[in-house]
Coordinates of C-alpha atoms in Angstrom, one line a residue:
Chain A
M62 CA 87.6 42.1 194.3
P63 CA 89.8 39.0 193.9
E64 CA 92.1 38.2 196.0
Q65 CA 95.4 39.7 195.3
N66 CA 97.4 40.8 198.5
Q67 CA 101.4 38.1 197.8
G68 CA 99.3 36.4 194.8
V69 CA 101.3 35.3 191.7
W70 CA 100.9 37.6 188.8
N71 CA 100.3 35.7 185.7
T72 CA 97.5 37.5 183.9
Q73 CA 100.3 40.0 182.3
R74 CA 100.2 38.6 178.8
N75 CA 96.3 39.0 178.9
R76 CA 96.2 42.6 179.4
P77 CA 93.5 44.7 177.1
D78 CA 95.5 46.9 174.5
I79 CA 94.5 50.3 176.3
R80 CA 96.6 53.5 175.9
L81 CA 97.7 54.7 179.3
G82 CA 100.1 57.4 178.6
F83 CA 100.7 60.1 180.9
D84 CA 97.4 62.1 179.5
E85 CA 95.2 59.3 180.2
L86 CA 97.1 58.9 183.7
N87 CA 96.5 61.9 184.9
Y88 CA 92.9 62.0 183.3
I89 CA 92.3 59.0 185.9
I90 CA 94.1 60.9 188.5
K91 CA 92.1 64.2 188.1
I92 CA 88.5 61.9 188.0
I93 CA 90.0 59.8 191.7
K94 CA 90.4 63.4 193.4
E95 CA 87.2 64.5 192.3
V96 CA 85.1 61.8 193.6
A97 CA 87.3 60.4 196.2
D98 CA 89.2 63.1 198.2
F99 CA 92.4 60.8 197.0
D100 CA 95.4 62.2 195.4
F101 CA 97.5 59.8 193.5
S102 CA 99.3 62.8 191.5
H103 CA 102.4 62.4 193.8
Y104 CA 102.4 59.1 192.8
A105 CA 105.6 56.7 190.9
A106 CA 104.2 56.9 187.5
S107 CA 105.5 53.3 186.3
S108 CA 104.1 51.4 189.2
F109 CA 100.9 53.6 188.9
Q110 CA 100.2 52.7 185.6
R111 CA 100.9 49.1 186.1
R112 CA 98.7 48.9 189.1
V113 CA 95.8 50.7 186.6
Y114 CA 96.4 48.3 183.8
R115 CA 95.8 45.6 186.5
V116 CA 92.4 47.3 187.1
L117 CA 91.6 47.3 183.4
E118 CA 92.3 43.5 183.2
I119 CA 90.6 42.5 186.0
Y120 CA 86.9 44.5 185.3
P121 CA 87.4 44.0 181.5
F122 CA 87.1 47.9 180.9
K123 CA 86.9 48.5 177.0
S124 CA 88.6 51.8 177.7
V125 CA 89.5 54.6 180.0
Q126 CA 86.3 56.4 179.2
E127 CA 84.5 53.4 180.9
L128 CA 86.5 53.1 183.5
V129 CA 86.4 56.7 184.2
N130 CA 82.6 56.6 184.2
R131 CA 82.3 53.6 186.7
L132 CA 84.8 55.7 189.0
R133 CA 81.9 58.6 188.8
T134 CA 79.1 56.6 189.2
D135 CA 80.1 53.7 191.8
A136 CA 81.3 54.9 194.8
Q137 CA 82.0 51.2 196.1
F138 CA 83.9 50.5 192.7
T139 CA 85.9 53.4 193.3
A140 CA 87.0 52.6 196.8
E141 CA 87.8 48.9 195.6
F142 CA 89.7 50.7 192.6
I143 CA 92.1 52.4 195.2
E144 CA 92.7 49.2 197.4
E145 CA 93.9 47.8 194.2
V146 CA 96.3 50.7 193.0
T147 CA 97.9 51.0 196.1
V148 CA 100.3 47.8 196.4
N149 CA 100.3 45.9 199.3
T150 CA 102.8 43.0 199.1
T151 CA 104.7 41.9 202.3
E152 CA 105.8 39.1 204.5
L153 CA 106.8 38.1 207.8
F154 CA 110.0 38.8 209.0
R155 CA 110.9 40.4 204.8
D156 CA 114.6 40.6 205.1
P157 CA 115.9 38.9 208.1
E158 CA 118.9 41.0 208.4
F159 CA 116.8 43.9 209.2
W160 CA 115.1 42.2 212.2
Q161 CA 117.8 41.2 213.7
E162 CA 119.5 44.7 213.5
I163 CA 116.2 45.8 215.4
R164 CA 116.7 43.1 217.7
D165 CA 120.5 44.0 218.2
S166 CA 120.4 47.3 217.6
V167 CA 117.5 49.7 218.6
L168 CA 115.3 47.6 220.9
P169 CA 118.0 48.0 223.7
S170 CA 118.3 51.5 223.2
L171 CA 114.2 51.8 223.5
A172 CA 114.0 49.3 226.2
Q173 CA 115.5 52.4 228.3
H174 CA 112.4 53.8 228.0
R175 CA 109.5 52.8 230.7
N176 CA 106.9 52.8 227.7
I177 CA 108.0 52.4 223.9
H178 CA 105.5 54.2 221.3
I179 CA 106.1 52.4 217.3
W180 CA 104.5 53.7 214.5
H181 CA 103.7 51.3 211.3
A182 CA 102.9 53.8 208.6
G183 CA 101.4 51.8 206.0
C184 CA 101.3 48.6 208.0
S185 CA 99.1 47.1 205.0
T186 CA 98.3 43.3 205.7
G187 CA 99.9 43.4 208.9
E188 CA 103.0 41.5 208.5
E189 CA 105.8 43.7 209.8
V190 CA 103.2 44.3 212.5
Y191 CA 103.0 40.9 214.2
S192 CA 107.3 40.6 213.0
M193 CA 107.8 43.2 215.4
A194 CA 105.3 41.9 218.1
I195 CA 107.4 38.6 217.9
T196 CA 110.4 40.0 218.3
L197 CA 109.5 42.4 221.1
A198 CA 107.9 39.3 222.7
E199 CA 111.4 37.6 222.7
A200 CA 113.0 40.6 223.8
G201 CA 110.6 40.9 227.1
L202 CA 109.2 43.9 225.9
L203 CA 106.2 43.3 224.2
D204 CA 104.3 44.6 227.5
R205 CA 105.5 47.7 227.8
V206 CA 105.0 48.6 224.2
K207 CA 102.0 50.9 222.3
I208 CA 101.9 50.4 218.7
T209 CA 100.0 52.3 216.4
A210 CA 99.9 51.1 212.8
T211 CA 97.9 52.7 210.0
D212 CA 96.9 52.9 206.3
I213 CA 95.2 54.6 204.2
N214 CA 93.4 51.0 203.0
E215 CA 90.4 50.0 205.3
T216 CA 90.5 46.3 203.8
V217 CA 94.0 45.8 204.7
I218 CA 93.2 46.9 208.0
K219 CA 91.0 44.4 208.4
T220 CA 93.2 42.2 207.4
A221 CA 95.9 42.6 209.6
A222 CA 93.7 42.8 212.8
R223 CA 92.6 39.3 211.7
G224 CA 95.9 38.0 211.2
H225 CA 95.0 35.1 208.8
Y226 CA 97.3 34.7 206.0
P227 CA 97.5 32.3 203.1
E228 CA 98.5 28.9 204.6
R229 CA 101.0 28.5 201.1
L230 CA 103.2 31.5 202.7
F231 CA 104.0 29.3 205.8
K232 CA 107.3 27.8 204.1
L233 CA 108.3 31.5 203.3
Y234 CA 107.5 32.7 206.6
D235 CA 109.3 29.9 208.6
N236 CA 112.5 30.4 206.3
N237 CA 112.5 34.4 207.4
Y238 CA 112.0 33.5 211.1
R239 CA 114.8 31.2 211.1
I240 CA 117.2 33.1 209.1
F241 CA 116.3 36.2 211.8
G242 CA 117.0 33.5 214.6
G243 CA 114.1 33.6 216.4
K244 CA 113.8 32.1 219.9
K245 CA 111.3 29.6 218.9
E246 CA 109.8 28.0 215.5
L247 CA 107.5 30.7 214.2
S248 CA 104.8 27.8 214.3
D249 CA 104.7 29.2 218.1
Y250 CA 103.2 31.7 216.8
Y251 CA 100.5 31.1 215.1
K252 CA 98.2 27.9 214.5
I253 CA 96.9 26.6 210.9
E254 CA 93.1 26.3 210.6
N255 CA 91.0 25.9 207.3
G256 CA 94.1 26.5 204.7
S257 CA 95.2 29.6 206.8
I258 CA 97.8 30.5 208.9
R259 CA 96.5 32.3 212.5
M260 CA 98.2 34.7 213.9
N261 CA 98.1 34.4 218.4
P262 CA 95.8 37.0 218.7
E263 CA 97.7 38.4 221.6
L264 CA 100.4 39.7 220.0
L265 CA 98.2 42.4 219.2
A266 CA 97.4 43.5 222.5
N267 CA 98.7 46.4 222.6
V268 CA 98.3 47.6 218.9
K269 CA 96.2 50.3 218.1
F270 CA 95.2 49.9 213.6
R271 CA 94.0 53.2 212.3
H272 CA 93.0 54.6 209.2
F273 CA 96.1 57.3 207.7
N274 CA 97.0 59.0 204.6
L275 CA 100.6 59.6 204.4
V276 CA 99.5 61.8 201.7
G277 CA 99.0 65.2 202.9
G278 CA 98.7 63.5 206.6
E279 CA 100.0 65.4 210.2
V280 CA 101.2 64.4 212.9
F281 CA 99.3 62.9 215.3
S282 CA 101.3 61.6 218.0
K283 CA 104.9 60.8 218.8
F284 CA 107.5 57.7 218.5
D285 CA 110.3 56.3 219.5
L286 CA 110.5 53.5 215.9
V287 CA 108.6 54.4 212.9
L288 CA 109.0 51.7 210.9
C289 CA 108.0 52.8 206.7
R290 CA 109.3 50.0 204.9
N291 CA 108.8 49.6 201.0
V292 CA 105.8 52.2 200.9
M293 CA 107.2 55.3 200.3
I294 CA 108.8 53.5 196.6
Y295 CA 105.7 53.9 195.3
F296 CA 105.6 57.6 195.6
D297 CA 107.8 60.6 194.1
K298 CA 110.7 62.4 195.1
V299 CA 108.4 65.2 196.0
L300 CA 105.9 63.0 198.1
Q301 CA 109.2 61.4 199.5
D302 CA 110.5 64.6 201.1
Q303 CA 106.8 65.2 202.4
V304 CA 106.7 62.1 204.7
S305 CA 110.0 61.9 205.5
K306 CA 109.7 65.4 207.2
L307 CA 106.4 64.0 208.6
F308 CA 108.2 61.2 210.2
Y309 CA 110.9 63.2 211.4
S310 CA 108.6 65.6 213.1
S311 CA 106.9 62.4 214.6
L312 CA 110.1 61.3 216.5
F313 CA 110.9 61.8 219.7
K314 CA 114.3 63.1 220.6
Y315 CA 116.7 60.2 219.3
G316 CA 113.9 58.2 217.7
F317 CA 114.7 55.7 214.9
L318 CA 113.1 55.2 211.7
A319 CA 112.9 52.4 209.3
V320 CA 112.9 52.2 205.9
G321 CA 112.8 49.4 203.1
S322 CA 116.4 48.2 202.2
K323 CA 116.5 50.0 198.6
E324 CA 115.1 53.6 199.9
S325 CA 117.4 56.2 200.6
L326 CA 116.8 59.4 202.6
I327 CA 120.0 60.8 200.9
W328 CA 117.6 63.3 198.6
C329 CA 115.3 64.1 201.3
S330 CA 115.3 67.7 202.9
V331 CA 115.3 66.2 206.5
S332 CA 118.4 63.2 205.6
H333 CA 120.9 65.7 207.4
K334 CA 118.8 65.3 210.8
F335 CA 119.1 61.5 210.6
K336 CA 122.3 59.7 211.6
T337 CA 122.8 56.4 210.1
I338 CA 122.0 53.1 212.4
S339 CA 122.6 50.8 209.4
N340 CA 123.1 51.5 205.9
D341 CA 122.4 48.0 204.5
N342 CA 118.9 47.9 206.5
K343 CA 118.1 51.8 206.2
I344 CA 117.5 52.7 210.4
Y345 CA 118.1 56.2 210.8
Q346 CA 118.2 57.9 214.2
A347 CA 117.0 61.4 214.4
R348 CA 120.1 63.9 215.7
V349 CA 118.8 66.9 218.0
Chain B
M207 CA 136.5 59.8 161.1
I208 CA 133.3 61.5 162.0
S209 CA 131.4 60.3 165.4
R210 CA 127.8 60.3 165.9
P211 CA 126.6 59.8 168.9
T212 CA 124.5 56.1 169.5
P213 CA 121.3 56.5 169.4
Y214 CA 120.6 54.4 172.1
K215 CA 120.1 56.2 175.9
A216 CA 120.1 52.8 177.6
I217 CA 120.5 49.0 177.0
V218 CA 118.5 46.4 178.7
I219 CA 119.6 43.0 179.4
G220 CA 117.5 40.2 181.0
G221 CA 118.5 36.1 181.8
S222 CA 118.3 33.9 184.4
A223 CA 119.7 30.2 183.9
G224 CA 122.9 30.2 181.8
S225 CA 123.4 34.0 181.9
F226 CA 125.6 34.4 184.0
P227 CA 128.9 33.6 182.0
V228 CA 127.5 35.3 179.4
I229 CA 127.1 38.7 181.3
T230 CA 130.3 38.3 183.0
K231 CA 132.0 37.8 179.6
V232 CA 130.1 41.1 178.4
L233 CA 130.9 43.1 181.0
S234 CA 134.3 42.5 180.9
S235 CA 134.1 43.3 177.5
L236 CA 133.0 46.6 177.1
K237 CA 135.5 49.4 175.8
T238 CA 135.6 52.1 178.0
P239 CA 134.2 55.3 178.3
Y240 CA 130.9 52.9 177.7
R241 CA 128.5 55.9 177.1
I242 CA 125.1 53.7 177.3
P243 CA 123.7 52.9 181.1
L244 CA 123.1 48.9 181.4
I245 CA 120.2 47.7 183.1
L246 CA 120.0 44.1 184.4
C247 CA 117.4 42.4 185.0
L248 CA 118.5 38.5 186.2
H249 CA 116.6 36.0 188.6
R250 CA 118.5 35.7 191.4
L251 CA 117.7 33.8 195.0
K252 CA 115.4 35.9 196.9
H253 CA 117.7 35.6 200.3
V254 CA 120.8 36.3 199.0
R255 CA 120.7 39.7 199.0
S256 CA 124.8 40.7 198.8
G257 CA 127.5 39.2 196.5
F258 CA 126.4 39.2 193.0
V259 CA 126.9 43.2 192.2
E260 CA 130.6 41.6 193.7
A261 CA 130.5 38.8 191.5
L262 CA 129.6 40.6 188.6
S263 CA 131.9 43.5 189.4
I264 CA 135.0 41.2 189.4
K265 CA 136.2 41.4 185.9
S266 CA 133.6 44.0 184.8
N267 CA 135.4 47.0 183.0
I268 CA 132.2 49.5 184.0
K269 CA 131.1 49.6 187.5
V270 CA 127.8 47.4 188.8
V271 CA 125.4 48.8 191.4
E272 CA 122.3 47.7 192.7
P273 CA 120.2 51.0 192.3
F274 CA 118.2 52.6 194.9
D275 CA 114.3 53.5 194.6
K276 CA 115.0 56.7 192.4
Q277 CA 118.4 56.9 192.0
T278 CA 119.3 58.6 188.4
I279 CA 120.7 56.6 185.9
K280 CA 124.0 57.1 184.7
P281 CA 126.2 56.4 181.7
G282 CA 129.4 54.3 182.5
F283 CA 127.4 52.3 184.9
A284 CA 125.5 48.2 185.2
Y285 CA 122.2 48.5 187.1
L286 CA 121.4 45.1 188.8
A287 CA 117.7 44.9 190.1
P288 CA 118.2 44.3 193.3
A289 CA 116.8 40.7 195.0
N290 CA 113.2 40.8 195.7
Y291 CA 112.3 44.0 194.0
H292 CA 111.0 44.7 190.4
L293 CA 112.9 47.5 188.8
S294 CA 110.9 50.3 186.8
I295 CA 112.1 53.6 184.9
E296 CA 110.6 56.7 185.7
L297 CA 110.4 59.7 183.3
G298 CA 112.9 61.6 184.5
N299 CA 115.7 59.5 183.9
H300 CA 115.5 57.6 187.3
F301 CA 115.0 54.6 188.6
S302 CA 111.7 53.3 190.8
L303 CA 111.5 49.8 192.9
S304 CA 108.4 48.1 193.5
T305 CA 107.8 45.1 195.7
E306 CA 104.7 43.9 193.9
E307 CA 102.9 40.3 193.3
M308 CA 105.6 38.2 191.2
V309 CA 105.4 38.1 187.5
S310 CA 106.2 34.6 186.2
Y311 CA 107.1 33.5 189.8
S312 CA 109.7 36.2 189.6
R313 CA 110.7 39.3 191.6
P314 CA 112.7 40.7 189.8
S315 CA 110.7 40.3 186.7
I316 CA 112.5 40.8 183.0
D317 CA 108.5 41.7 181.6
I318 CA 108.3 44.6 184.4
T319 CA 112.0 46.2 183.5
F320 CA 111.3 45.9 180.0
E321 CA 107.7 47.2 179.7
S322 CA 108.8 50.2 181.6
C323 CA 112.3 51.0 179.9
G324 CA 110.7 50.3 176.9
F325 CA 107.5 53.2 177.9
A326 CA 110.8 55.4 178.7
Y327 CA 112.9 55.3 176.0
K328 CA 110.9 53.9 173.5
Q329 CA 113.0 54.1 170.6
K330 CA 116.4 54.7 172.0
L331 CA 116.5 51.5 173.6
L332 CA 118.1 48.3 173.1
G333 CA 116.6 45.3 174.8
V334 CA 118.5 42.3 175.4
I335 CA 117.2 38.4 176.2
L336 CA 119.6 36.0 177.3
S337 CA 120.1 32.4 178.3
G338 CA 117.4 31.4 180.6
A339 CA 115.1 28.6 181.8
N340 CA 111.6 30.4 182.2
K341 CA 109.4 32.7 179.5
D342 CA 109.6 35.6 181.8
G343 CA 110.9 38.5 179.0
A344 CA 109.1 37.4 176.2
H345 CA 106.2 39.7 177.0
G346 CA 108.5 42.8 178.0
I347 CA 110.6 42.6 175.1
R348 CA 107.9 41.8 172.4
K349 CA 106.6 45.1 174.2
V350 CA 110.4 46.9 173.4
K351 CA 110.0 46.2 170.0
A352 CA 105.9 47.6 170.0
Y353 CA 107.1 50.9 171.5
G354 CA 110.0 51.2 168.6
G355 CA 113.2 50.0 170.6
T356 CA 115.5 47.5 169.0
T357 CA 115.9 43.9 170.1
L358 CA 118.1 41.2 170.4
V359 CA 118.0 37.9 171.7
Q360 CA 120.7 35.4 172.4
D361 CA 121.0 32.3 169.8
P362 CA 118.9 29.6 171.3
M363 CA 121.6 27.5 169.7
E364 CA 124.1 28.6 171.7
S365 CA 122.5 29.4 174.7
K366 CA 123.3 27.3 178.2
V367 CA 119.0 27.1 178.4
A368 CA 117.3 27.7 175.6
T369 CA 113.8 28.0 177.3
M370 CA 113.6 32.3 177.6
P371 CA 115.5 33.3 174.1
T372 CA 113.5 31.0 172.5
A373 CA 110.2 32.1 174.0
A374 CA 111.2 35.7 173.2
I375 CA 111.4 34.9 169.2
E376 CA 108.1 33.5 169.4
S377 CA 106.9 36.3 171.3
H378 CA 108.0 38.4 168.3
K379 CA 110.4 38.9 165.5
P380 CA 113.9 40.2 167.3
N381 CA 116.0 42.7 165.2
H382 CA 118.8 40.6 165.8
I383 CA 119.5 36.6 167.0
Y384 CA 123.5 36.6 167.8
S385 CA 125.7 34.7 169.2
S386 CA 127.3 36.1 173.0
Q387 CA 130.5 37.1 170.6
K388 CA 128.3 39.0 168.2
I389 CA 126.1 40.6 171.1
I390 CA 129.9 41.9 172.8
D391 CA 130.8 43.4 169.4
F392 CA 127.3 44.9 168.5
L393 CA 127.6 46.3 172.3
N394 CA 130.7 48.0 171.7
L395 CA 130.1 49.3 167.9
I396 CA 126.7 51.1 169.3
N397 CA 128.8 52.7 172.2
R398 CA 129.8 55.6 169.4

């Protein structure tokens, strides 16, 4: 599998001329469900279509049928396909204003608890987890926290646990951190070795990674803060509704939920159960 | 006079360097009520999350908003692709956002928005490429036409930066190549 995360996607013009309408996409979804028990039927169609095109481009399949045949016969490929189709782009301190809001509006409230439980739902390659750990460390809360970071994709979980990122990203990350207004330099939390940023593993002292699928997922624990930014944008409204219910049920009394800056809970059935803490940064708090 | 409904369900406009004055002129010259939703995909600074909508709104005759994920598309609005997200259209007439890889070093990518609009609206789409400093949009506008939509490119001679419109003209044969004033006239003409 070619390196994909954070990469610049320039091959779009070389796309194969294969029709990927709804019939073809539904056919692929049906096969994936059969062979891997993985349900993409409530993923947002536009991005799912693009991701499948991307696979067709990387592995030069000549037709949808050829792709389907491979999915039917090659479990390893199917696993790679699922990884490629799910989107894993993220950044350290993406939306610095969001992290300021977490630091200034959420952590003071969490600091009143003896133990703080945080869930990164859809942690991808871990950048949000490290951003959270750094924010907690600077607030003096890192040793009181238990972080659970989950994803459907085992490969990105391994990347997250290792905490190595391409060096070319460090300027972006440093800049994000500077806007966030951290207490130190971001480089105090990593070292650069062999062309990669290597995050200080101590940041993960209280982090547990586990495999978890939000599609059909059930409550497995209770949390003070659930972060799920730019994950539900790949779902349709039906699945968004289902997953937001899961989050509500996974929160302690007055627990917080953070979603991406351009996501909204308005059309979710649990929306009235949340109070808005920050509309700009999409931080909500569960009402009782 | 018998007025016939416009054949267009949406207008998608892409641009980067040099497109801002054209867009503001377009938005301030549209005759209201303007019945066709505008979808704007403009290259912008990644960290400047706010301010752009406000700047575009000052003289606009229609409301400019950054859509949320899954927000319904309505007439009378200009929807601006948010910073650091790709903007696509879902069947069922709503937007969806994505943080997928950058395309041609851009997020939002004009190619992604145009291709997705083309797929969703087919012949009921007008695609417009304005002034810009890279080739993003050239692939997208070709797809718009391939899906049956109408394409319009700002005259490179008149564009502040000609790279983007030139690339769009090289990638396919546009239905129209217009100056910004003719673009405005055309947008008002189709709003019937």
